[in-house]
RNA sequence: GCUGACGUAGCUCAAUUGGCAGAGCACCUGAUUUGUAAUCAGGCGGUUGCGAGUUCGAUUCUCGCCGUCAGCUCCA
């Protein structure tokens, strides 16, 4: 047991009042002294922001706060306790199970078990039932602080816990928590007793390596979640269901945007509709880069000599698709996993003047990365993709301006989609190339440029690329999920490796600096994000089919087709659905395909040269009768401004 | 890659203990000529992912392969 200093601890309450208590005082006593009702509602307390439970002796003074189920700090405590209750249940039902770790996580909790035979979904149901019993039993969570020797005795039958104990530092307090028959090595904090848990749901079971190490044994991990209130749990589960409905894999099929085939896992087949969307994205980017960018194309296959120069052969070979060279019989050719080396070759192929800098190469070339088969997932993790990639060669003095300009451009691009981004500044990682001096320069330059934008950013120490620091853009979509998309990476190493030079004002050779930057990350993943963000109801400029014209009966098909012809001539993507089906049927299909405008032509419209325009998702309420000209003007304006759709009209996706 | 679950018509899903593989939608044909989210009738469509094995008989059981999905430290 570590020494506890004897000087009284000063606790400052939120109202400014100060309590002095002897070290080792239990928080519950402090809370009780504030009020009995508060104690009944208290889940945990925090001292200077560090959350602990009511039965962990106080060791430090500081800002003292009491957390009830209203406070965000309390939810992880509840979920951590839920994890223990799960372990308690599993041990009752399957006494042979060894216990691993069981923490609270963002959306709930998990617990790892080592068992001879994997759990089944039926086991999960049995565990959940047992958990309910344990919750009804209101078993107190008893905390004990024990010596290393005692801990080892308690967990003599749990090898995973023993290993954990051995990892603990000598000065760390070893504590255990007991609820009923179950003892766990645990730092806490926990709720007072198992009855505090009311709304728990076990969600899935999957394998997880012990300590995430694929060389270690595989454990069974059970995921679950818990909430204070029933409707919170139900809402959470409902949100998961809703997210499934806008899953891009499902919508991609329903909206006929792309498909996958087992003969080329991890590579999308884009349908006409999906291709149309990607082309719209391309045009937008080209428009943004009209000024000062050179779009180029470079080969897809390279001799390994290039990868040896770039360093990929040593650091990235596992992820590259190697190709057999028939003449040498060796796999010494590779599909490119990145564009940078080929751009550097392009740069090095000519003499460059300082007057040309910054020189910006952009490309949409296809890249291949050999991701683990188990890592593939829809459009978000693929083996073949296109980046909106760009490499900028510049002088060090130009970095600040350029980065400033890039940040604005990238944020502007996201804004077009109604996406907001958070910036992260990532510094030198442990595994890196280049001298410390180089890193000092690079980090200072990039950071200075970032600060000049005046935007808030988060510092990610050690998260940089191996060749330089970077700014990452994490984008939040319409349902609050974060995706890492854009990146601005400073590279002092590649110019050396590729011996890149430009001729300066002084007529001697100088090293340029390289900036790698991507905006969408990859078009594949960006499409996946857009599909989910808009739930398939894309802005007009992006929608693969912008207008569907529907004649009520054959008699007006001529007028309908004439309208479509005019729309197409104006550069819009319009179709005519004059199939022999009922009007309702065709309207329904147009709505299901999320076509922004369905223009109906009946007797009146045919006579007047008008269209009855139905707006997607508005339930027919926003219909307007417009002349073809007025309608065209309006849609063209929406396309020109890349107007965002009114997402409040977003219908619940249909099953 | 590893662990588990899954793979039946273009799509979404059925099929008792192993016993003739079905439905809806889509598609095709015909009828119907429709005013804002599914008109009616008929028809086409499958060597049940692929390959072995067990069995009188396999969608069903076993094994291998392919693919899909979930997960693979947010540290007791």
XYZ file of C-alpha atoms (C1' of nucleotides) in Angstrom:
731
model
C 0.000 0.000 0.000
C 1.579 3.278 -1.014
C 2.149 5.959 1.544
C -0.573 8.475 1.841
C 0.626 11.911 2.695
C -0.846 13.228 5.880
C -1.409 16.840 4.910
C -5.129 17.579 4.470
C -6.476 17.675 0.916
C -8.138 20.863 -0.251
C -11.197 20.218 -2.342
C -12.750 23.137 -4.184
C -16.437 22.676 -4.885
C -18.056 24.151 -8.019
C -19.580 26.978 -5.933
C -16.115 27.958 -4.735
C -16.484 26.467 -1.259
C -13.426 24.652 -0.006
C -13.450 21.415 2.007
C -10.388 20.144 3.779
C -10.328 16.393 4.300
C -7.655 13.970 5.418
C -6.056 11.971 2.615
C -7.751 8.630 2.128
C -11.186 10.041 2.777
C -13.815 8.329 0.635
C -15.555 10.644 -1.800
C -18.928 9.343 -0.619
C -18.289 10.986 2.731
C -17.567 14.303 1.062
C -20.669 13.956 -1.091
C -22.755 13.031 1.941
C -21.536 16.140 3.697
C -22.850 18.167 0.767
C -26.208 16.478 0.825
C -27.846 13.106 1.294
C -29.925 13.390 -1.841
C -26.832 14.207 -3.842
C -25.216 11.028 -2.564
C -28.149 8.980 -3.776
C -27.837 10.518 -7.222
C -24.035 10.490 -7.373
C -22.443 8.127 -9.874
C -18.880 9.287 -9.440
C -16.794 12.317 -8.612
C -13.863 13.976 -10.266
C -10.874 15.779 -8.862
C -9.274 18.148 -11.336
C -11.138 16.351 -14.086
C -9.984 12.855 -13.144
C -13.072 10.724 -12.637
C -13.137 8.267 -9.780
C -15.879 6.449 -7.964
C -17.321 7.066 -4.537
C -15.336 4.358 -2.814
C -11.870 5.166 -4.093
C -9.924 6.987 -1.389
C -9.044 10.577 -2.215
C -5.335 11.096 -2.723
C -5.213 14.530 -4.259
C -6.919 17.818 -3.689
C -8.261 20.037 -6.427
C -11.457 20.997 -8.201
C -14.056 18.592 -6.848
C -17.147 17.754 -8.827
C -19.943 15.292 -8.259
C -21.298 13.519 -11.328
C -24.851 12.274 -11.585
C -26.414 10.435 -14.486
C -26.937 13.833 -16.116
C -23.218 14.369 -16.612
C -21.360 13.050 -19.628
C -18.565 11.860 -17.331
C -20.900 9.282 -15.816
C -21.764 7.280 -18.890
C -18.363 5.598 -19.260
C -18.598 4.619 -15.590
C -21.958 2.982 -16.173
C -20.657 1.165 -19.221
C -17.515 0.011 -17.496
C -19.712 -1.471 -14.778
C -21.839 -3.050 -17.483
C -18.700 -4.745 -18.776
C -18.083 -6.202 -15.309
C -21.641 -7.408 -15.085
C -21.172 -9.062 -18.451
C -18.062 -10.813 -17.151
C -19.950 -11.812 -14.023
C -22.675 -13.322 -16.182
C -20.245 -15.090 -18.484
C -18.429 -16.598 -15.524
C -21.703 -17.915 -14.161
C -22.795 -19.454 -17.445
C -19.338 -20.499 -18.679
C -17.095 -20.971 -15.647
C -14.233 -22.064 -17.921
C -13.913 -18.587 -19.443
C -10.737 -16.679 -18.633
C -11.134 -12.946 -18.451
C -9.189 -10.382 -20.436
C -9.879 -6.644 -20.618
C -13.283 -5.048 -20.388
C -13.283 -1.282 -20.876
C -15.912 1.277 -21.744
C -15.576 2.558 -25.299
C -17.126 5.428 -27.229
C -20.414 3.769 -28.006
C -20.613 1.233 -25.190
C -18.294 -1.368 -23.809
C -16.684 -4.712 -24.536
C -15.167 -7.549 -22.601
C -12.645 -10.093 -23.857
C -12.742 -13.742 -22.821
C -10.469 -16.647 -23.489
C -12.555 -19.742 -24.106
C -11.948 -23.109 -25.716
C -14.946 -22.811 -28.034
C -16.159 -19.510 -29.477
C -19.376 -17.934 -28.287
C -22.502 -18.198 -30.394
C -25.343 -15.692 -30.743
C -27.349 -18.006 -28.469
C -24.661 -17.666 -25.805
C -25.034 -13.921 -26.125
C -28.742 -14.123 -25.375
C -28.012 -16.330 -22.362
C -25.412 -13.865 -21.078
C -27.776 -10.965 -21.461
C -30.475 -12.829 -19.537
C -27.973 -13.585 -16.792
C -26.925 -9.949 -16.721
C -30.517 -8.951 -16.046
C -30.557 -11.251 -13.046
C -27.334 -9.756 -11.732
C -28.717 -6.263 -12.198
C -31.806 -7.267 -10.241
C -29.587 -8.615 -7.462
C -28.138 -5.136 -6.861
C -24.715 -6.499 -5.980
C -22.450 -3.785 -4.620
C -19.172 -3.097 -6.434
C -16.658 -3.509 -3.621
C -13.252 -1.943 -4.101
C -10.092 -3.295 -2.524
C -6.505 -2.185 -2.844
C -4.176 -5.115 -2.683
C -0.514 -5.939 -2.815
C 1.006 -7.465 -5.911
C 1.340 -10.812 -4.118
C -2.288 -10.871 -3.062
C -3.377 -9.848 -6.537
C -1.441 -12.735 -8.001
C -3.181 -15.163 -5.661
C -6.605 -13.786 -6.437
C -6.042 -14.106 -10.165
C -4.001 -17.303 -10.034
C -6.424 -18.932 -12.496
C -6.506 -16.014 -14.890
C -3.290 -15.965 -16.910
C -4.288 -12.832 -18.792
C -4.738 -10.911 -15.556
C -1.452 -12.214 -14.198
C 0.261 -10.900 -17.282
C -1.379 -7.548 -16.756
C -0.299 -7.452 -13.114
C 3.283 -8.044 -14.153
C 3.062 -5.060 -16.481
C 1.954 -2.704 -13.748
C 4.538 -0.234 -12.555
C 5.890 -0.631 -9.044
C 4.331 2.616 -7.881
C 0.893 1.824 -9.234
C -1.921 1.012 -6.883
C -3.387 -2.383 -7.622
C -7.099 -2.477 -7.038
C -9.801 -5.066 -7.447
C -13.522 -4.713 -7.777
C -15.921 -7.383 -6.631
C -19.553 -7.741 -7.509
C -21.097 -10.874 -6.010
C -19.065 -13.887 -7.112
C -16.905 -11.951 -9.540
C -13.580 -10.331 -8.787
C -11.789 -8.310 -11.422
C -8.454 -6.587 -11.518
C -9.672 -3.113 -12.229
C -8.753 0.517 -11.830
C -12.386 1.543 -11.701
C -14.402 3.644 -11.447
C -17.686 1.853 -10.998
C -21.256 2.657 -10.095
C -22.232 1.794 -6.486
C -24.046 -1.467 -7.279
C -25.248 -3.571 -10.197
C -28.788 -2.283 -9.767
C -27.676 1.017 -11.283
C -27.611 -0.763 -14.608
C -31.018 -0.890 -16.181
C -30.749 -0.578 -19.942
C -28.151 -2.849 -21.418
C -27.856 -4.531 -24.777
C -25.301 -7.055 -25.976
C -24.661 -6.408 -29.621
C -22.099 -8.679 -31.156
C -19.336 -11.135 -30.581
C -16.125 -11.287 -32.567
C -12.574 -12.392 -32.162
C -9.909 -9.995 -30.980
C -6.252 -10.703 -30.440
C -4.948 -10.481 -26.923
C -3.503 -6.984 -26.760
C -4.176 -6.502 -30.457
C -1.183 -8.629 -31.339
C -1.808 -11.077 -34.165
C 0.915 -13.315 -32.782
C -0.959 -13.767 -29.519
C -3.980 -15.888 -28.793
C -7.359 -14.945 -30.115
C -9.999 -13.967 -27.576
C -13.744 -13.710 -27.838
C -14.853 -10.130 -27.567
C -18.432 -9.309 -26.692
C -19.610 -5.810 -27.559
C -22.532 -4.163 -25.862
C -23.862 -0.830 -24.853
C -25.652 0.652 -21.870
C -27.565 3.833 -21.152
C -29.183 5.489 -18.180
C -32.574 5.746 -19.760
C -34.601 3.332 -21.790
C -35.348 5.837 -24.523
C -31.655 6.680 -24.838
C -30.866 3.038 -25.482
C -33.740 2.738 -27.919
C -32.659 5.896 -29.688
C -29.140 4.583 -29.954
C -30.312 1.295 -31.434
C -32.640 3.220 -33.733
C -29.726 5.357 -34.927
C -27.798 2.230 -35.751
C -30.764 0.982 -37.785
C -30.998 4.322 -39.593
C -27.313 4.259 -40.326
C -27.766 0.823 -41.874
C -30.426 2.226 -44.159
C -28.057 4.823 -45.485
C -25.151 2.406 -45.683
C -23.463 3.225 -48.987
C -23.172 -0.457 -49.852
C -26.909 -0.813 -49.697
C -27.690 2.505 -51.391
C -25.047 1.861 -54.018
C -27.034 -1.176 -55.076
C -30.458 0.417 -54.721
C -29.493 3.549 -56.622
C -27.479 1.555 -59.131
C -24.212 3.424 -58.559
C -21.599 0.693 -58.275
C -21.079 -2.971 -57.653
C -18.384 -5.392 -56.634
C -17.463 -8.734 -58.136
C -15.595 -11.600 -56.459
C -13.174 -11.674 -59.375
C -11.790 -8.312 -58.288
C -12.244 -7.917 -54.566
C -11.699 -4.411 -53.272
C -12.230 -2.773 -56.653
C -15.498 -1.100 -57.570
C -17.366 -1.443 -60.841
C -18.942 1.954 -61.449
C -22.239 1.998 -63.296
C -23.192 4.827 -65.599
C -24.870 6.612 -62.701
C -21.914 6.252 -60.368
C -19.504 7.246 -63.104
C -21.569 10.340 -63.783
C -21.160 11.380 -60.166
C -17.426 10.813 -60.179
C -17.189 12.848 -63.373
C -19.087 15.669 -61.691
C -16.591 15.597 -58.839
C -13.726 15.608 -61.316
C -15.136 18.612 -63.149
C -15.565 20.512 -59.935
C -11.988 19.843 -58.893
C -10.694 20.757 -62.326
C -12.631 23.978 -62.119
C -11.065 24.764 -58.736
C -7.629 23.912 -60.058
C -8.003 25.746 -63.336
C -5.648 28.343 -62.022
C -2.093 27.249 -61.466
C -2.367 23.476 -61.641
C -1.019 21.186 -64.323
C -3.000 17.983 -64.714
C -0.773 15.125 -65.809
C -0.942 11.373 -66.302
C 1.854 8.984 -65.474
C 2.296 5.211 -65.853
C 0.682 2.712 -63.499
C 3.488 0.125 -63.612
C 7.049 0.738 -62.492
C 10.278 -1.138 -62.138
C 11.308 -1.693 -58.545
C 14.240 0.655 -59.113
C 11.815 3.544 -58.654
C 10.496 2.137 -55.393
C 14.021 1.662 -54.137
C 14.684 5.349 -54.671
C 11.397 6.394 -53.099
C 11.832 4.040 -50.157
C 8.604 2.160 -50.829
C 10.430 -1.080 -51.610
C 11.706 -1.145 -48.079
C 8.781 0.330 -46.196
C 5.717 -0.372 -48.268
C 6.369 -3.538 -50.295
C 3.800 -5.570 -48.338
C 1.097 -3.258 -49.602
C 2.138 -3.239 -53.240
C 0.884 -5.496 -56.009
C 3.947 -7.008 -57.577
C 3.867 -7.999 -61.214
C 5.874 -10.740 -62.880
C 8.358 -9.557 -65.451
C 8.280 -12.320 -68.088
C 11.789 -11.601 -69.243
C 13.525 -11.719 -65.896
C 11.095 -14.160 -64.277
C 11.128 -11.880 -61.231
C 8.378 -9.942 -59.545
C 10.271 -6.733 -59.834
C 7.550 -4.565 -61.329
C 4.804 -3.039 -59.268
C 1.523 -1.223 -59.698
C 1.899 2.183 -58.135
C 0.382 2.592 -54.666
C 1.029 6.349 -54.679
C 1.550 9.026 -57.267
C 4.399 10.922 -55.697
C 7.388 9.037 -57.146
C 6.090 9.327 -60.676
C 5.471 13.030 -60.217
C 9.007 13.457 -58.971
C 10.278 11.738 -62.117
C 8.200 14.139 -64.133
C 9.650 17.092 -62.263
C 13.198 15.804 -62.613
C 12.788 15.281 -66.348
C 13.224 18.980 -67.060
C 15.205 21.925 -65.799
C 13.055 24.201 -63.694
C 13.431 27.871 -62.906
C 12.489 29.436 -59.596
C 10.072 31.470 -61.702
C 7.958 28.323 -62.248
C 7.457 27.647 -58.562
C 5.167 26.706 -57.010
C 4.783 24.048 -59.667
C 1.632 22.033 -59.068
C 1.052 18.622 -60.639
C -2.397 17.186 -60.187
C -3.623 13.777 -61.265
C -6.524 11.369 -61.042
C -4.509 8.254 -61.839
C -5.543 4.847 -60.557
C -3.653 3.465 -57.562
C -3.467 -0.035 -56.128
C -2.726 -1.030 -52.584
C -2.815 -4.608 -51.445
C -4.929 -4.286 -48.317
C -5.498 -7.346 -46.143
C -8.505 -9.267 -47.415
C -10.169 -8.921 -44.037
C -9.751 -5.164 -44.090
C -11.776 -4.596 -47.259
C -15.108 -2.927 -46.753
C -17.378 -1.443 -49.385
C -16.005 1.770 -50.856
C -14.340 2.870 -47.647
C -11.515 0.343 -47.811
C -10.550 -0.739 -51.290
C -7.540 -2.005 -53.182
C -7.990 0.101 -56.259
C -8.821 3.777 -56.088
C -8.213 7.214 -57.486
C -6.988 10.122 -55.431
C -7.455 13.763 -56.227
C -3.742 13.872 -55.779
C -1.447 16.808 -56.165
C 2.239 17.459 -55.609
C 3.490 20.967 -55.273
C 7.134 21.854 -55.724
C 8.092 25.106 -54.104
C 10.659 27.170 -52.261
C 10.659 27.139 -48.521
C 9.640 30.800 -48.491
C 6.490 29.922 -50.394
C 5.218 27.318 -47.953
C 3.133 29.605 -45.787
C 1.223 31.168 -48.683
C 0.705 27.865 -50.387
C -0.539 26.032 -47.309
C -2.819 28.924 -46.513
C -4.270 28.747 -49.986
C -4.631 24.957 -49.812
C -6.458 25.034 -46.502
C -8.969 27.528 -47.897
C -9.447 25.489 -51.022
C -9.986 22.257 -49.163
C -12.426 23.734 -46.671
C -14.293 25.415 -49.512
C -14.625 22.100 -51.266
C -16.078 20.436 -48.175
C -18.454 23.341 -47.641
C -19.970 22.668 -51.043
C -21.207 19.360 -49.664
C -22.283 20.729 -46.321
C -19.398 18.920 -44.645
C -17.447 20.574 -41.868
C -13.876 19.679 -41.089
C -11.587 19.633 -38.107
C -7.909 20.260 -38.646
C -5.144 18.227 -37.124
C -1.485 19.009 -37.132
C 0.661 15.895 -36.952
C 4.319 16.021 -35.996
C 7.323 13.724 -36.437
C 6.736 10.014 -35.788
C 9.265 7.697 -34.198
C 9.800 5.858 -37.476
C 11.055 8.564 -39.787
C 13.671 9.571 -42.295
C 15.606 12.815 -42.350
C 17.529 14.753 -39.758
C 16.112 16.440 -36.675
C 17.067 19.766 -38.180
C 15.005 19.014 -41.258
C 12.059 18.107 -39.051
C 12.444 21.270 -37.023
C 12.270 23.330 -40.209
C 9.414 21.379 -41.698
C 7.273 21.465 -38.563
C 7.904 25.151 -37.994
C 7.031 26.022 -41.584
C 3.844 23.998 -41.676
C 2.716 25.067 -38.267
C 3.369 28.709 -39.058
C 1.298 28.416 -42.213
C -1.486 26.696 -40.339
C -1.520 29.310 -37.613
C -1.675 32.067 -40.213
C -5.090 30.780 -41.259
C -6.397 31.569 -37.792
C -8.328 28.295 -37.736
C -8.380 26.112 -34.653
C -6.497 22.843 -34.929
C -5.656 19.850 -32.821
C -2.060 18.806 -32.239
C -1.276 15.143 -32.920
C 2.213 14.555 -31.665
C 4.041 11.750 -33.457
C 1.297 11.203 -36.043
C 3.128 12.591 -39.054
C 4.176 10.712 -42.192
C 7.616 9.154 -42.147
C 8.867 11.841 -44.561
C 7.318 14.934 -43.043
C 4.706 16.603 -40.839
C 1.151 16.989 -42.082
C -2.197 18.640 -41.645
C -5.124 16.219 -41.730
C -8.728 17.154 -42.334
C -11.314 15.161 -40.405
C -14.722 15.657 -41.891
C -18.008 15.321 -40.039
C -20.908 14.053 -42.093
C -24.616 14.701 -41.634
C -24.950 12.018 -38.989
C -21.929 13.094 -37.010
C -19.413 10.511 -38.076
C -15.832 11.597 -38.616
C -13.792 10.626 -41.659
C -10.215 11.503 -42.405
C -10.194 12.860 -45.935
C -7.879 15.633 -46.942
C -4.244 15.944 -46.095
C -1.436 18.427 -46.622
C 1.956 16.838 -46.112
C 5.268 18.558 -46.165
C 8.105 16.528 -47.606
C 11.759 17.510 -47.342
C 12.986 13.984 -47.938
C 11.751 13.152 -51.433
C 13.558 16.056 -53.133
C 16.812 14.648 -51.741
C 16.070 11.090 -52.717
C 15.096 12.110 -56.224
C 17.754 14.795 -56.422
C 15.184 17.406 -57.432
C 16.484 20.867 -58.187
C 15.463 24.172 -59.608
C 17.648 27.021 -60.768
C 17.463 29.976 -58.446
C 17.781 33.660 -59.023
C 21.481 33.220 -58.298
C 21.803 30.790 -61.230
C 22.687 27.837 -58.978
C 20.762 24.654 -58.231
C 18.480 24.580 -55.181
C 16.339 21.898 -53.546
C 12.620 22.490 -53.708
C 10.283 21.332 -50.954
C 7.360 19.078 -51.872
C 3.817 19.326 -50.594
C 1.605 16.270 -51.007
C -2.032 17.076 -50.825
C -5.331 15.328 -51.342
C -8.780 16.781 -50.838
C -11.204 13.878 -50.965
C -8.687 11.255 -49.993
C -9.937 8.871 -52.642
C -12.921 9.271 -54.899
C -14.096 5.844 -53.859
C -14.231 6.619 -50.196
C -15.500 10.125 -50.779
C -18.361 8.688 -52.822
C -19.138 6.314 -49.970
C -19.217 9.221 -47.564
C -21.352 11.378 -49.850
C -23.835 8.567 -50.367
C -24.262 8.179 -46.623
C -24.124 11.899 -45.911
C -26.935 12.666 -48.359
C -28.613 9.276 -47.889
C -28.586 9.110 -51.682
C -30.503 12.396 -52.120
C -27.682 14.218 -53.879
C -27.507 17.903 -54.768
C -28.775 18.527 -58.263
C -25.328 19.219 -59.711
C -24.119 15.847 -58.462
C -27.224 13.720 -59.043
C -26.649 11.208 -61.825
C -30.168 11.814 -63.117
C -31.301 15.350 -62.480
C -34.730 15.389 -64.070
C -37.126 12.628 -64.985
C -39.942 13.639 -67.257
C -43.080 11.538 -66.975
C -45.920 11.879 -69.489
C -49.201 10.881 -67.912
C -50.278 8.947 -70.962
C -48.729 8.133 -74.323
C -50.514 11.055 -75.935
C -48.073 13.502 -74.368
C -44.915 11.464 -74.851
C -43.921 13.672 -77.768
C -44.024 16.823 -75.648
C -42.226 15.022 -72.814
C -39.430 13.883 -75.086
C -39.133 17.339 -76.578
C -38.678 18.749 -73.074
C -35.978 16.180 -72.355
C -34.201 17.100 -75.566
C -34.127 20.745 -74.520
C -32.870 19.860 -71.055
C -30.083 17.765 -72.475
C -29.162 20.500 -74.913
C -28.832 22.781 -71.908
C -26.355 20.318 -70.390
C -28.686 18.662 -67.889
C -29.029 14.970 -67.249
C -32.670 14.251 -68.020
C -34.601 11.136 -68.967
C -38.117 10.402 -70.119
C -40.091 7.614 -68.483
C -42.842 6.903 -70.991
C -43.170 3.258 -70.107
C -46.572 1.654 -70.155
C -47.033 1.857 -66.386
C -49.341 3.865 -64.202
C -48.385 7.384 -63.283
C -48.181 6.392 -59.644
C -45.812 3.587 -60.452
C -43.456 5.856 -62.356
C -43.595 8.622 -59.764
C -42.791 6.117 -57.070
C -39.830 4.785 -58.970
C -38.485 8.270 -59.597
C -38.779 9.035 -55.878
C -37.081 5.785 -54.905
C -34.218 6.580 -57.246
C -34.048 9.989 -55.537
C -34.218 11.948 -58.764
C -34.269 15.612 -57.654
C -37.046 16.659 -60.044
C -39.844 14.651 -61.557
C -41.594 16.673 -64.248
C -45.071 15.444 -65.129
C -46.610 16.233 -68.504
C -50.370 15.822 -68.864
C -53.033 17.325 -71.037
C -52.763 20.811 -69.535
C -48.970 20.958 -69.544
C -48.757 19.622 -73.088
C -51.146 22.320 -74.241
C -49.387 25.141 -72.332
C -45.791 24.106 -72.844
C -45.362 23.700 -69.069
C -44.223 21.040 -66.633
C -45.771 19.945 -63.352
C -42.543 19.800 -61.343
C -42.419 17.537 -58.357
C -39.572 18.044 -55.892
C -37.832 14.970 -54.528
C -38.869 13.959 -51.043
C -41.434 16.728 -50.651
C -44.299 14.259 -50.719
C -45.816 15.996 -53.734
C -46.438 19.110 -51.665
C -43.962 21.343 -53.392
C -45.339 20.847 -56.885
C -45.198 23.836 -59.164
C -46.370 24.403 -62.703
C -43.532 26.011 -64.612
C -42.772 26.732 -68.222
C -39.957 24.593 -69.550
C -37.856 27.757 -69.823
C -38.418 28.843 -66.242
C -37.728 25.370 -64.993
C -34.526 25.144 -66.994
C -33.356 28.492 -65.693
C -33.971 27.432 -62.147
C -32.255 24.056 -62.415
C -29.295 25.497 -64.281
C -28.876 28.070 -61.548
C -28.910 25.337 -58.921
C -26.288 23.436 -60.865
C -24.171 26.539 -61.368
C -24.179 27.416 -57.673
C -23.929 23.778 -56.632
C -26.834 24.383 -54.296
C -27.260 21.976 -51.419
C -30.526 20.070 -51.264
C -33.006 20.828 -48.531
C -32.093 17.862 -46.365
C -35.070 18.373 -44.089
C -37.158 16.829 -46.821
C -35.021 13.738 -46.723
C -37.436 10.824 -46.651
C -36.879 7.850 -44.436
C -35.162 5.415 -46.759
C -37.576 2.722 -47.871
C -36.880 -0.874 -47.016
C -3.789 -12.360 -42.724
C -6.479 -14.202 -38.088
C -11.438 -15.494 -35.460
C -16.571 -16.038 -36.143
C -21.131 -15.640 -38.965
C -23.059 -15.760 -43.694
C -23.414 -17.102 -49.329
C -30.491 -20.151 -52.416
C -33.387 -16.521 -59.317
C -30.931 -9.749 -61.290
C -32.768 -7.898 -55.957
C -35.029 -9.036 -50.912
C -35.911 -13.503 -48.595
C -38.537 -18.763 -47.682
C -37.703 -24.262 -47.742
C -39.745 -29.436 -40.973
C -35.459 -34.292 -38.319
C -31.077 -34.991 -45.108
C -36.516 -36.614 -49.269
C -39.412 -33.292 -56.233
C -36.058 -25.626 -54.510
C -40.530 -21.451 -53.456
C -42.532 -16.197 -52.919
C -42.555 -10.926 -53.818
C -40.154 -7.360 -56.743
C -37.374 -6.795 -61.350
C -37.455 -8.659 -66.507
C -40.507 -10.441 -71.009
C -45.644 -10.830 -73.400
C -50.565 -9.219 -73.454
C -54.589 -6.342 -71.630
C -55.195 -1.510 -69.515
C -54.322 4.900 -71.199
C -53.749 6.146 -66.136
C -53.132 13.667 -62.789
C -48.553 12.661 -58.369
C -45.215 6.648 -54.044
C -46.640 -0.228 -56.573
C -53.105 -1.773 -62.501
C -54.285 -6.863 -63.868
C -53.109 -11.586 -66.146
C -49.606 -14.875 -68.139
C -44.474 -16.113 -68.916
C -39.017 -16.417 -68.494
C -35.576 -17.196 -64.711
C -31.717 -21.764 -60.173
C -26.421 -28.020 -61.355
C -28.543 -23.689 -54.033
C -20.701 -19.427 -54.472
C -16.847 -23.238 -56.379
C -14.681 -28.231 -55.584
C -14.334 -32.731 -53.006
C -16.385 -36.245 -49.290
C -20.314 -38.993 -46.285
C -25.174 -41.020 -47.881
C -29.933 -44.827 -51.538
C -30.524 -39.503 -51.612
C -27.121 -33.140 -49.724
C -29.599 -26.230 -50.120
C -29.329 -29.117 -45.356
C -23.798 -33.033 -42.638
C -17.935 -32.894 -43.152
C -13.442 -30.785 -45.433
C -10.885 -27.333 -48.761
C -11.161 -22.894 -51.732
C -13.521 -18.065 -53.205
C -16.367 -13.976 -51.616
C -19.263 -10.869 -48.123
C -20.044 -9.046 -43.177
C -18.358 -7.999 -38.043
C -14.133 -7.601 -35.062
C -8.775 -7.672 -34.378
C -6.020 -2.394 -27.305
C -10.605 3.695 -27.546
C -4.953 -0.403 -22.276
C -6.637 -3.892 -15.731
